Amino acid sequence: MPAVVYPPFPEGVPVHDSLSTIDYARIKAGDESEIQALWEAATQWGFWYMTNHGADHFFEPMFEMGRETMLLPLEEKMKYRQGDTGDSFVYKAAGSAYTDAKGSKDSAEFLNVSKDDVLSYPRVTHFIYPQTVNARMETTIKPFVEACVEVNKVILNVFNKKLGLPEGCLNKLHPDNEESICEARCVKVSASPGSSQSVALGAHTDFGSLSFLVNKLGGLQVLRPGETEWKYVKPLPGHVICNVGDALTFLSGGILKSCIHRVMPPPLEQAQYDRWSLVYFHRPANSIRLKPLAEDSPLIAEALAAAEDQSQFDAMVTMKEWYAIKYNRGRTSGENDMSKVGKGGMIA
Ligand SMILES: O=C(O)CCC(=O)C(=O)O
Ligand SMILES: [Fe+2]
């Protein structure tokens, strides 16, 4: 299928122009100044662009797999809604989550493919998938997931060192051989130019440790800590967008920032196009208790001691339970309140 040529991201809309660009190849090579730039991005607002990660050539096949799946009749896709009790899921229809406390519905359709299922295929660990997914499991999805896992392991190692944790500590909480809710997601927001749909995917923080996001059209907006204006993150060719999720905020005692974001319909002339995005979510194993690793790191212990409210950095639950709490609140009208974002109010 020939690639669609989209209109450029428009001028004159509010954009974050101070997002750092991190060169992954330099991070991997141990370049200290690049590592410092990553650390600043992750601790100041938890979002950054990343280049040279080597995963680019997996993106188009992933989008094709997503397109083939989203084209299936809704009735067929709804057979794969599995896990609707809050322990992850395969398919989410548009309009099944709320974007605010007034009960406005979202317009984002999701296809999630669990890392565990990808790595154990054809053995089923959690879910079964539509044929469009199975057909691409080994050729398309597995290489994409493996590339993302490798990048995330390197980033976790950087954070591990910077936090002064014992060697390999963060990666041990994200093992390949224990069940987790790590997943690849394809998101579709159908074009509805001129409609009154405002927010496509409600304000939220991501649940897990790290998110690796591929955007083509505008729509992603981030609320930077301490600011009140939502601004777009402009998609840039060759750049993915990375962000920290709640799990790392808990584990680091608030040093690493899980920042609030949402998805709006693409701005201005881009609004006539369906918006496709791709995310890989790296998350601790399901059984990991989300609380500060203060006993393993004097830096985390210090940050915690200095915090006004130490309890906010202890989720009191495991990764799996945290996922269920946030997932279910996103599906309960009246629970989607901005004041609850940091404490599990929103769906990611
Ligand atoms: O589509 C995007 O740009 C972001 C999606 C997102 O935030 C999510 O799925 O958690
Ligand atoms: Fe998100």
mmCIF file of C-alpha atoms and ligand atoms in Angstrom:
data_model
loop_
_atom_site.group_PDB
_atom_site.id
_atom_site.type_symbol
_atom_site.label_atom_id
_atom_site.label_comp_id
_atom_site.label_asym_id
_atom_site.label_seq_id
_atom_site.Cartn_x
_atom_site.Cartn_y
_atom_site.Cartn_z
ATOM 1 C CA MET A 1 0.000 0.000 0.000
ATOM 2 C CA PRO A 2 1.529 3.381 -0.996
ATOM 3 C CA ALA A 3 2.271 5.637 1.963
ATOM 4 C CA VAL A 4 -0.186 8.524 2.424
ATOM 5 C CA VAL A 5 1.371 11.968 2.025
ATOM 6 C CA TYR A 6 0.027 14.013 4.911
ATOM 7 C CA PRO A 7 -0.099 17.818 5.040
ATOM 8 C CA PRO A 8 2.705 19.187 7.246
ATOM 9 C CA PHE A 9 2.094 19.905 10.918
ATOM 10 C CA PRO A 10 0.475 23.370 10.870
ATOM 11 C CA GLU A 11 2.035 26.652 11.982
ATOM 12 C CA GLY A 12 0.341 28.736 14.628
ATOM 13 C CA VAL A 13 -0.735 26.040 17.097
ATOM 14 C CA PRO A 14 0.936 25.748 20.537
ATOM 15 C CA VAL A 15 3.927 23.394 20.310
ATOM 16 C CA HIS A 16 6.519 22.208 22.833
ATOM 17 C CA ASP A 17 9.734 23.481 21.295
ATOM 18 C CA SER A 18 12.065 22.517 24.128
ATOM 19 C CA LEU A 19 11.692 18.744 23.963
ATOM 20 C CA SER A 20 15.217 17.246 23.941
ATOM 21 C CA THR A 21 16.341 14.952 21.147
ATOM 22 C CA ILE A 22 18.314 12.003 22.447
ATOM 23 C CA ASP A 23 20.581 10.062 20.101
ATOM 24 C CA TYR A 24 20.136 6.423 21.118
ATOM 25 C CA ALA A 25 23.351 5.325 19.392
ATOM 26 C CA ARG A 26 25.295 7.743 21.610
ATOM 27 C CA ILE A 27 23.457 6.504 24.723
ATOM 28 C CA LYS A 28 24.331 2.935 23.830
ATOM 29 C CA ALA A 29 27.956 3.913 23.297
ATOM 30 C CA GLY A 30 28.040 5.382 26.811
ATOM 31 C CA ASP A 31 28.410 9.041 25.752
ATOM 32 C CA GLU A 32 28.254 10.927 29.056
ATOM 33 C CA SER A 33 26.847 14.187 27.721
ATOM 34 C CA GLU A 34 24.020 12.354 25.915
ATOM 35 C CA ILE A 35 23.322 10.312 29.051
ATOM 36 C CA GLN A 36 23.106 13.542 31.018
ATOM 37 C CA ALA A 37 20.661 15.002 28.459
ATOM 38 C CA LEU A 38 18.465 11.869 28.758
ATOM 39 C CA TRP A 39 18.580 12.056 32.541
ATOM 40 C CA GLU A 40 17.524 15.722 32.496
ATOM 41 C CA ALA A 41 14.647 14.999 30.096
ATOM 42 C CA ALA A 42 13.443 12.065 32.198
ATOM 43 C CA THR A 43 13.689 13.860 35.542
ATOM 44 C CA GLN A 44 12.415 17.270 34.434
ATOM 45 C CA TRP A 45 9.340 16.265 32.490
ATOM 46 C CA GLY A 46 9.533 12.680 31.383
ATOM 47 C CA PHE A 47 9.235 13.189 27.592
ATOM 48 C CA TRP A 48 11.905 13.293 24.887
ATOM 49 C CA TYR A 49 12.424 12.617 21.182
ATOM 50 C CA MET A 50 14.782 9.803 20.251
ATOM 51 C CA THR A 51 16.724 9.157 17.044
ATOM 52 C CA ASN A 52 19.054 6.385 15.830
ATOM 53 C CA HIS A 53 17.252 3.602 17.672
ATOM 54 C CA GLY A 54 17.417 1.295 14.651
ATOM 55 C CA ALA A 55 13.750 0.224 14.823
ATOM 56 C CA ASP A 56 12.408 2.428 11.976
ATOM 57 C CA HIS A 57 12.048 -0.296 9.399
ATOM 58 C CA PHE A 58 9.583 -2.193 11.612
ATOM 59 C CA PHE A 59 7.119 0.703 11.804
ATOM 60 C CA GLU A 60 5.429 0.498 8.376
ATOM 61 C CA PRO A 61 4.744 -3.266 8.612
ATOM 62 C CA MET A 62 3.301 -2.654 12.108
ATOM 63 C CA PHE A 63 1.007 0.083 10.761
ATOM 64 C CA GLU A 64 -0.072 -2.240 7.944
ATOM 65 C CA MET A 65 -0.877 -4.967 10.459
ATOM 66 C CA GLY A 66 -2.876 -2.404 12.446
ATOM 67 C CA ARG A 67 -4.711 -1.220 9.310
ATOM 68 C CA GLU A 68 -5.571 -4.773 8.243
ATOM 69 C CA THR A 69 -6.955 -5.485 11.715
ATOM 70 C CA MET A 70 -8.920 -2.256 12.155
ATOM 71 C CA LEU A 71 -10.531 -2.892 8.742
ATOM 72 C CA LEU A 72 -12.189 -6.057 10.095
ATOM 73 C CA PRO A 73 -15.913 -5.661 10.853
ATOM 74 C CA LEU A 74 -16.562 -4.259 14.349
ATOM 75 C CA GLU A 75 -18.432 -7.431 15.265
ATOM 76 C CA GLU A 76 -15.327 -9.488 14.460
ATOM 77 C CA LYS A 77 -13.016 -7.127 16.376
ATOM 78 C CA MET A 78 -15.322 -7.198 19.428
ATOM 79 C CA LYS A 79 -14.685 -10.937 19.748
ATOM 80 C CA TYR A 80 -11.174 -9.959 20.850
ATOM 81 C CA ARG A 81 -12.161 -7.579 23.613
ATOM 82 C CA GLN A 82 -10.739 -10.161 26.076
ATOM 83 C CA GLY A 83 -9.541 -9.021 29.431
ATOM 84 C CA ASP A 84 -12.225 -6.381 29.842
ATOM 85 C CA THR A 85 -11.950 -6.719 33.602
ATOM 86 C CA GLY A 86 -8.810 -4.624 33.729
ATOM 87 C CA ASP A 87 -5.976 -7.055 33.127
ATOM 88 C CA SER A 88 -5.031 -5.710 29.714
ATOM 89 C CA PHE A 89 -7.004 -6.490 26.560
ATOM 90 C CA VAL A 90 -6.628 -6.999 22.836
ATOM 91 C CA TYR A 91 -9.235 -4.736 21.251
ATOM 92 C CA LYS A 92 -10.790 -1.519 22.493
ATOM 93 C CA ALA A 93 -13.551 0.096 20.453
ATOM 94 C CA ALA A 94 -13.744 3.870 20.059
ATOM 95 C CA GLY A 95 -16.106 5.386 22.610
ATOM 96 C CA SER A 96 -15.541 2.802 25.333
ATOM 97 C CA ALA A 97 -13.637 5.082 27.690
ATOM 98 C CA TYR A 98 -14.367 8.526 29.111
ATOM 99 C CA THR A 99 -12.273 11.603 28.509
ATOM 100 C CA ASP A 100 -13.581 13.763 31.349
ATOM 101 C CA ALA A 101 -15.686 13.742 34.505
ATOM 102 C CA LYS A 102 -18.774 14.890 32.525
ATOM 103 C CA GLY A 103 -18.891 11.581 30.674
ATOM 104 C CA SER A 104 -17.606 12.594 27.206
ATOM 105 C CA LYS A 105 -16.554 9.507 25.239
ATOM 106 C CA ASP A 106 -13.165 8.913 23.640
ATOM 107 C CA SER A 107 -12.664 8.263 19.894
ATOM 108 C CA ALA A 108 -9.544 6.081 19.991
ATOM 109 C CA GLU A 109 -9.570 2.471 18.818
ATOM 110 C CA PHE A 110 -6.786 0.228 20.194
ATOM 111 C CA LEU A 111 -5.232 -3.045 19.156
ATOM 112 C CA ASN A 112 -2.902 -4.361 21.877
ATOM 113 C CA VAL A 113 -0.566 -7.310 21.380
ATOM 114 C CA SER A 114 1.006 -8.659 24.557
ATOM 115 C CA LYS A 115 4.780 -9.137 24.580
ATOM 116 C CA ASP A 116 4.334 -12.477 26.364
ATOM 117 C CA ASP A 117 2.041 -13.720 23.588
ATOM 118 C CA VAL A 118 4.445 -12.503 20.904
ATOM 119 C CA LEU A 119 7.417 -14.271 22.487
ATOM 120 C CA SER A 120 5.551 -17.516 23.234
ATOM 121 C CA TYR A 121 3.739 -17.677 19.848
ATOM 122 C CA PRO A 122 2.152 -20.022 18.776
ATOM 123 C CA ARG A 123 1.669 -20.966 22.424
ATOM 124 C CA VAL A 124 -0.954 -18.656 23.969
ATOM 125 C CA THR A 125 0.144 -16.994 27.210
ATOM 126 C CA HIS A 126 -2.732 -14.518 27.668
ATOM 127 C CA PHE A 127 -4.922 -13.936 24.618
ATOM 128 C CA ILE A 128 -5.882 -15.093 21.162
ATOM 129 C CA TYR A 129 -5.745 -12.620 18.262
ATOM 130 C CA PRO A 130 -7.438 -11.992 14.912
ATOM 131 C CA GLN A 131 -5.883 -13.763 11.934
ATOM 132 C CA THR A 132 -4.493 -10.432 10.661
ATOM 133 C CA VAL A 133 -2.341 -10.338 13.811
ATOM 134 C CA ASN A 134 -1.362 -14.022 13.864
ATOM 135 C CA ALA A 135 -0.247 -13.837 10.244
ATOM 136 C CA ARG A 136 2.267 -11.126 11.161
ATOM 137 C CA MET A 137 3.203 -12.330 14.647
ATOM 138 C CA GLU A 138 6.618 -13.715 13.755
ATOM 139 C CA THR A 139 7.525 -11.600 10.721
ATOM 140 C CA THR A 140 6.370 -8.155 11.861
ATOM 141 C CA ILE A 141 5.380 -7.940 15.518
ATOM 142 C CA LYS A 142 8.167 -10.020 17.071
ATOM 143 C CA PRO A 143 11.041 -8.000 15.514
ATOM 144 C CA PHE A 144 9.310 -4.737 16.470
ATOM 145 C CA VAL A 145 8.781 -5.851 20.075
ATOM 146 C CA GLU A 146 12.330 -7.203 20.377
ATOM 147 C CA ALA A 147 13.810 -3.954 19.056
ATOM 148 C CA CYS A 148 11.741 -1.912 21.527
ATOM 149 C CA VAL A 149 12.643 -4.189 24.451
ATOM 150 C CA GLU A 150 16.328 -3.839 23.663
ATOM 151 C CA VAL A 151 16.128 -0.022 23.547
ATOM 152 C CA ASN A 152 14.176 0.070 26.806
ATOM 153 C CA LYS A 153 16.678 -2.199 28.545
ATOM 154 C CA VAL A 154 19.501 0.186 27.636
ATOM 155 C CA ILE A 155 17.507 3.189 28.898
ATOM 156 C CA LEU A 156 16.636 1.375 32.135
ATOM 157 C CA ASN A 157 20.331 0.674 32.663
ATOM 158 C CA VAL A 158 21.099 4.374 32.297
ATOM 159 C CA PHE A 159 18.452 5.232 34.891
ATOM 160 C CA ASN A 160 19.713 2.414 37.115
ATOM 161 C CA LYS A 161 23.222 3.904 37.204
ATOM 162 C CA LYS A 162 22.019 7.460 37.638
ATOM 163 C CA LEU A 163 19.785 6.401 40.539
ATOM 164 C CA GLY A 164 22.717 4.596 42.175
ATOM 165 C CA LEU A 165 20.862 1.277 42.230
ATOM 166 C CA PRO A 166 22.749 -2.055 42.390
ATOM 167 C CA GLU A 167 23.739 -3.205 38.910
ATOM 168 C CA GLY A 168 20.853 -4.567 36.837
ATOM 169 C CA CYS A 169 18.247 -3.779 39.502
ATOM 170 C CA LEU A 170 15.649 -2.075 37.232
ATOM 171 C CA ASN A 171 16.038 -4.631 34.451
ATOM 172 C CA LYS A 172 15.527 -7.447 36.974
ATOM 173 C CA LEU A 173 12.093 -5.969 37.671
ATOM 174 C CA HIS A 174 11.346 -6.251 33.922
ATOM 175 C CA PRO A 175 12.350 -9.860 33.187
ATOM 176 C CA ASP A 176 11.529 -11.544 29.870
ATOM 177 C CA ASN A 177 10.476 -14.764 31.558
ATOM 178 C CA GLU A 178 7.781 -13.543 33.942
ATOM 179 C CA GLU A 179 4.259 -12.516 33.055
ATOM 180 C CA SER A 180 3.783 -8.836 32.380
ATOM 181 C CA ILE A 181 1.468 -6.379 30.676
ATOM 182 C CA CYS A 182 4.197 -5.194 28.278
ATOM 183 C CA GLU A 183 2.445 -4.665 24.950
ATOM 184 C CA ALA A 184 2.605 -3.206 21.469
ATOM 185 C CA ARG A 185 -0.365 -0.964 20.625
ATOM 186 C CA CYS A 186 -1.713 0.364 17.398
ATOM 187 C CA VAL A 187 -4.064 3.341 17.867
ATOM 188 C CA LYS A 188 -6.544 4.646 15.301
ATOM 189 C CA VAL A 189 -8.492 7.880 15.667
ATOM 190 C CA SER A 190 -10.842 8.085 12.691
ATOM 191 C CA ALA A 191 -11.022 11.398 10.868
ATOM 192 C CA SER A 192 -14.124 13.391 11.738
ATOM 193 C CA PRO A 193 -13.425 16.891 10.414
ATOM 194 C CA GLY A 194 -15.960 19.443 11.533
ATOM 195 C CA SER A 195 -17.330 17.191 14.291
ATOM 196 C CA SER A 196 -17.653 18.375 17.863
ATOM 197 C CA GLN A 197 -15.290 15.639 19.108
ATOM 198 C CA SER A 198 -12.710 17.440 21.170
ATOM 199 C CA VAL A 199 -10.502 15.034 23.109
ATOM 200 C CA ALA A 200 -9.745 11.744 21.291
ATOM 201 C CA LEU A 201 -7.957 10.029 24.210
ATOM 202 C CA GLY A 202 -8.355 11.534 27.662
ATOM 203 C CA ALA A 203 -5.612 13.040 29.809
ATOM 204 C CA HIS A 204 -3.569 10.324 31.446
ATOM 205 C CA THR A 205 -0.168 9.209 32.553
ATOM 206 C CA ASP A 206 1.084 5.889 31.185
ATOM 207 C CA PHE A 207 0.836 2.999 33.652
ATOM 208 C CA GLY A 208 4.156 1.235 33.151
ATOM 209 C CA SER A 209 7.844 2.173 32.979
ATOM 210 C CA LEU A 210 8.657 3.464 29.479
ATOM 211 C CA SER A 211 6.622 4.165 26.347
ATOM 212 C CA PHE A 212 8.083 4.255 22.846
ATOM 213 C CA LEU A 213 5.720 6.136 20.511
ATOM 214 C CA VAL A 214 5.601 6.529 16.737
ATOM 215 C CA ASN A 215 3.491 9.472 15.525
ATOM 216 C CA LYS A 216 2.867 10.648 11.970
ATOM 217 C CA LEU A 217 0.146 13.246 12.470
ATOM 218 C CA GLY A 218 -0.164 15.815 15.242
ATOM 219 C CA GLY A 219 -2.611 15.311 18.091
ATOM 220 C CA LEU A 220 -0.434 14.281 21.037
ATOM 221 C CA GLN A 221 -0.447 17.031 23.652
ATOM 222 C CA VAL A 222 1.598 17.154 26.844
ATOM 223 C CA LEU A 223 0.952 19.155 29.996
ATOM 224 C CA ARG A 224 4.430 19.957 31.228
ATOM 225 C CA PRO A 225 4.803 19.915 35.051
ATOM 226 C CA GLY A 226 4.171 23.401 36.416
ATOM 227 C CA GLU A 227 2.472 24.626 33.202
ATOM 228 C CA THR A 228 -1.231 25.069 32.549
ATOM 229 C CA GLU A 229 -1.291 25.138 28.737
ATOM 230 C CA TRP A 230 -1.621 21.929 26.731
ATOM 231 C CA LYS A 231 0.870 22.004 23.849
ATOM 232 C CA TYR A 232 1.370 19.670 20.921
ATOM 233 C CA VAL A 233 4.385 17.452 20.451
ATOM 234 C CA LYS A 234 5.128 17.854 16.755
ATOM 235 C CA PRO A 235 5.871 14.549 15.000
ATOM 236 C CA LEU A 236 9.321 14.721 13.386
ATOM 237 C CA PRO A 237 10.526 12.311 10.680
ATOM 238 C CA GLY A 238 13.059 9.822 12.026
ATOM 239 C CA HIS A 239 12.174 10.666 15.628
ATOM 240 C CA VAL A 240 10.178 8.549 18.063
ATOM 241 C CA ILE A 241 8.701 10.061 21.212
ATOM 242 C CA CYS A 242 9.600 8.413 24.519
ATOM 243 C CA ASN A 243 8.096 8.937 27.922
ATOM 244 C CA VAL A 244 8.309 7.753 31.505
ATOM 245 C CA GLY A 245 5.269 6.029 33.055
ATOM 246 C CA ASP A 246 3.901 5.693 36.598
ATOM 247 C CA ALA A 247 5.862 2.559 37.525
ATOM 248 C CA LEU A 248 9.214 4.355 37.242
ATOM 249 C CA THR A 249 7.850 7.321 39.176
ATOM 250 C CA PHE A 250 6.882 5.021 42.053
ATOM 251 C CA LEU A 251 10.118 2.988 41.951
ATOM 252 C CA SER A 252 12.305 6.101 41.846
ATOM 253 C CA GLY A 253 10.437 7.920 44.630
ATOM 254 C CA GLY A 254 9.331 10.628 42.191
ATOM 255 C CA ILE A 255 12.761 11.335 40.648
ATOM 256 C CA LEU A 256 11.638 10.085 37.214
ATOM 257 C CA LYS A 257 8.567 11.941 35.993
ATOM 258 C CA SER A 258 5.457 10.347 34.502
ATOM 259 C CA CYS A 259 3.961 13.269 32.653
ATOM 260 C CA ILE A 260 0.299 13.928 31.751
ATOM 261 C CA HIS A 261 -0.644 13.731 28.085
ATOM 262 C CA ARG A 262 -3.706 13.286 25.872
ATOM 263 C CA VAL A 263 -4.586 12.909 22.219
ATOM 264 C CA MET A 264 -6.596 15.497 20.311
ATOM 265 C CA PRO A 265 -7.829 15.071 16.732
ATOM 266 C CA PRO A 266 -5.004 16.103 14.359
ATOM 267 C CA PRO A 267 -4.775 19.907 14.082
ATOM 268 C CA LEU A 268 -6.229 22.011 11.211
ATOM 269 C CA GLU A 269 -5.654 20.581 7.716
ATOM 270 C CA GLN A 270 -4.370 17.292 9.185
ATOM 271 C CA ALA A 271 -7.864 16.711 10.674
ATOM 272 C CA GLN A 272 -9.183 15.166 7.446
ATOM 273 C CA TYR A 273 -6.953 12.119 7.892
ATOM 274 C CA ASP A 274 -7.323 9.075 10.098
ATOM 275 C CA ARG A 275 -4.664 9.331 12.796
ATOM 276 C CA TRP A 276 -2.532 6.222 13.297
ATOM 277 C CA SER A 277 0.014 5.786 16.045
ATOM 278 C CA LEU A 278 2.090 2.962 17.377
ATOM 279 C CA VAL A 279 3.299 2.472 20.952
ATOM 280 C CA TYR A 280 5.377 -0.093 22.782
ATOM 281 C CA PHE A 281 4.755 -0.093 26.535
ATOM 282 C CA HIS A 282 7.535 -1.520 28.703
ATOM 283 C CA ARG A 283 6.231 -2.478 32.144
ATOM 284 C CA PRO A 284 7.555 -4.281 35.246
ATOM 285 C CA ALA A 285 6.486 -7.900 35.777
ATOM 286 C CA ASN A 286 2.910 -8.202 37.030
ATOM 287 C CA SER A 287 3.974 -9.196 40.555
ATOM 288 C CA ILE A 288 6.246 -6.199 41.188
ATOM 289 C CA ARG A 289 5.063 -4.058 44.083
ATOM 290 C CA LEU A 290 5.171 -0.402 43.012
ATOM 291 C CA LYS A 291 6.998 1.430 45.791
ATOM 292 C CA PRO A 292 10.225 3.435 46.039
ATOM 293 C CA LEU A 293 13.453 1.404 45.924
ATOM 294 C CA ALA A 294 14.699 3.489 48.843
ATOM 295 C CA GLU A 295 16.577 0.626 50.514
ATOM 296 C CA ASP A 296 18.643 0.085 47.375
ATOM 297 C CA SER A 297 19.506 3.677 46.588
ATOM 298 C CA PRO A 298 20.547 6.531 48.894
ATOM 299 C CA LEU A 299 19.439 8.959 46.157
ATOM 300 C CA ILE A 300 15.898 7.573 46.169
ATOM 301 C CA ALA A 301 15.867 7.494 49.995
ATOM 302 C CA GLU A 302 16.913 11.159 50.017
ATOM 303 C CA ALA A 303 14.274 12.174 47.447
ATOM 304 C CA LEU A 304 11.637 10.398 49.479
ATOM 305 C CA ALA A 305 12.728 11.997 52.732
ATOM 306 C CA ALA A 306 12.476 15.419 51.086
ATOM 307 C CA ALA A 307 8.977 14.777 49.674
ATOM 308 C CA GLU A 308 6.061 16.600 51.283
ATOM 309 C CA ASP A 309 3.806 13.572 50.949
ATOM 310 C CA GLN A 310 5.831 10.362 50.872
ATOM 311 C CA SER A 311 2.734 8.195 50.530
ATOM 312 C CA GLN A 312 2.069 9.456 46.995
ATOM 313 C CA PHE A 313 5.075 7.451 45.788
ATOM 314 C CA ASP A 314 3.788 4.152 47.125
ATOM 315 C CA ALA A 315 1.043 2.735 44.916
ATOM 316 C CA MET A 316 0.319 0.139 47.661
ATOM 317 C CA VAL A 317 -0.339 -2.389 44.863
ATOM 318 C CA THR A 318 1.483 -4.493 42.273
ATOM 319 C CA MET A 319 1.975 -3.543 38.624
ATOM 320 C CA LYS A 320 -0.924 -5.760 37.602
ATOM 321 C CA GLU A 321 -3.235 -4.240 40.201
ATOM 322 C CA TRP A 322 -2.176 -0.707 39.268
ATOM 323 C CA TYR A 323 -3.089 -1.423 35.660
ATOM 324 C CA ALA A 324 -6.543 -2.658 36.692
ATOM 325 C CA ILE A 325 -7.163 0.382 38.905
ATOM 326 C CA LYS A 326 -6.332 2.877 36.164
ATOM 327 C CA TYR A 327 -8.019 0.906 33.408
ATOM 328 C CA ASN A 328 -11.292 0.605 35.297
ATOM 329 C CA ARG A 329 -11.369 4.229 36.376
ATOM 330 C CA GLY A 330 -11.055 5.240 32.718
ATOM 331 C CA ARG A 331 -14.255 3.335 32.113
ATOM 332 C CA THR A 332 -16.211 4.894 34.954
ATOM 333 C CA SER A 333 -17.892 8.207 34.245
ATOM 334 C CA GLY A 334 -17.230 10.726 36.993
ATOM 335 C CA GLU A 335 -13.914 9.117 37.930
ATOM 336 C CA ASN A 336 -12.028 10.869 35.164
ATOM 337 C CA ASP A 337 -11.038 13.894 37.079
ATOM 338 C CA MET A 338 -7.754 15.750 36.522
ATOM 339 C CA SER A 339 -7.010 15.710 40.249
ATOM 340 C CA LYS A 340 -6.861 11.902 40.098
ATOM 341 C CA VAL A 341 -4.479 11.606 37.140
ATOM 342 C CA GLY A 342 -1.413 10.981 39.279
ATOM 343 C CA LYS A 343 -3.309 8.599 41.508
ATOM 344 C CA GLY A 344 -4.823 6.424 38.870
ATOM 345 C CA GLY A 345 -7.660 8.506 37.540
ATOM 346 C CA MET A 346 -7.088 8.098 33.845
ATOM 347 C CA ILE A 347 -6.798 5.425 31.234
ATOM 348 C CA ALA A 348 -3.606 4.999 29.269
HETATM 349 O O1 LIG B 1 -1.286 8.229 20.014
HETATM 350 C C1 LIG B 1 -0.544 8.903 20.709
HETATM 351 O O2 LIG B 1 0.124 9.849 20.258
HETATM 352 C C2 LIG B 1 -0.425 8.616 22.194
HETATM 353 C C3 LIG B 1 -1.169 7.402 22.665
HETATM 354 C C4 LIG B 1 -1.107 7.252 24.146
HETATM 355 O O3 LIG B 1 -0.818 8.163 24.869
HETATM 356 C C5 LIG B 1 -1.382 5.937 24.763
HETATM 357 O O4 LIG B 1 -1.846 5.011 24.058
HETATM 358 O O5 LIG B 1 -1.120 5.802 25.978
HETATM 359 FE FE FE B 2 -0.221 7.468 26.825
#
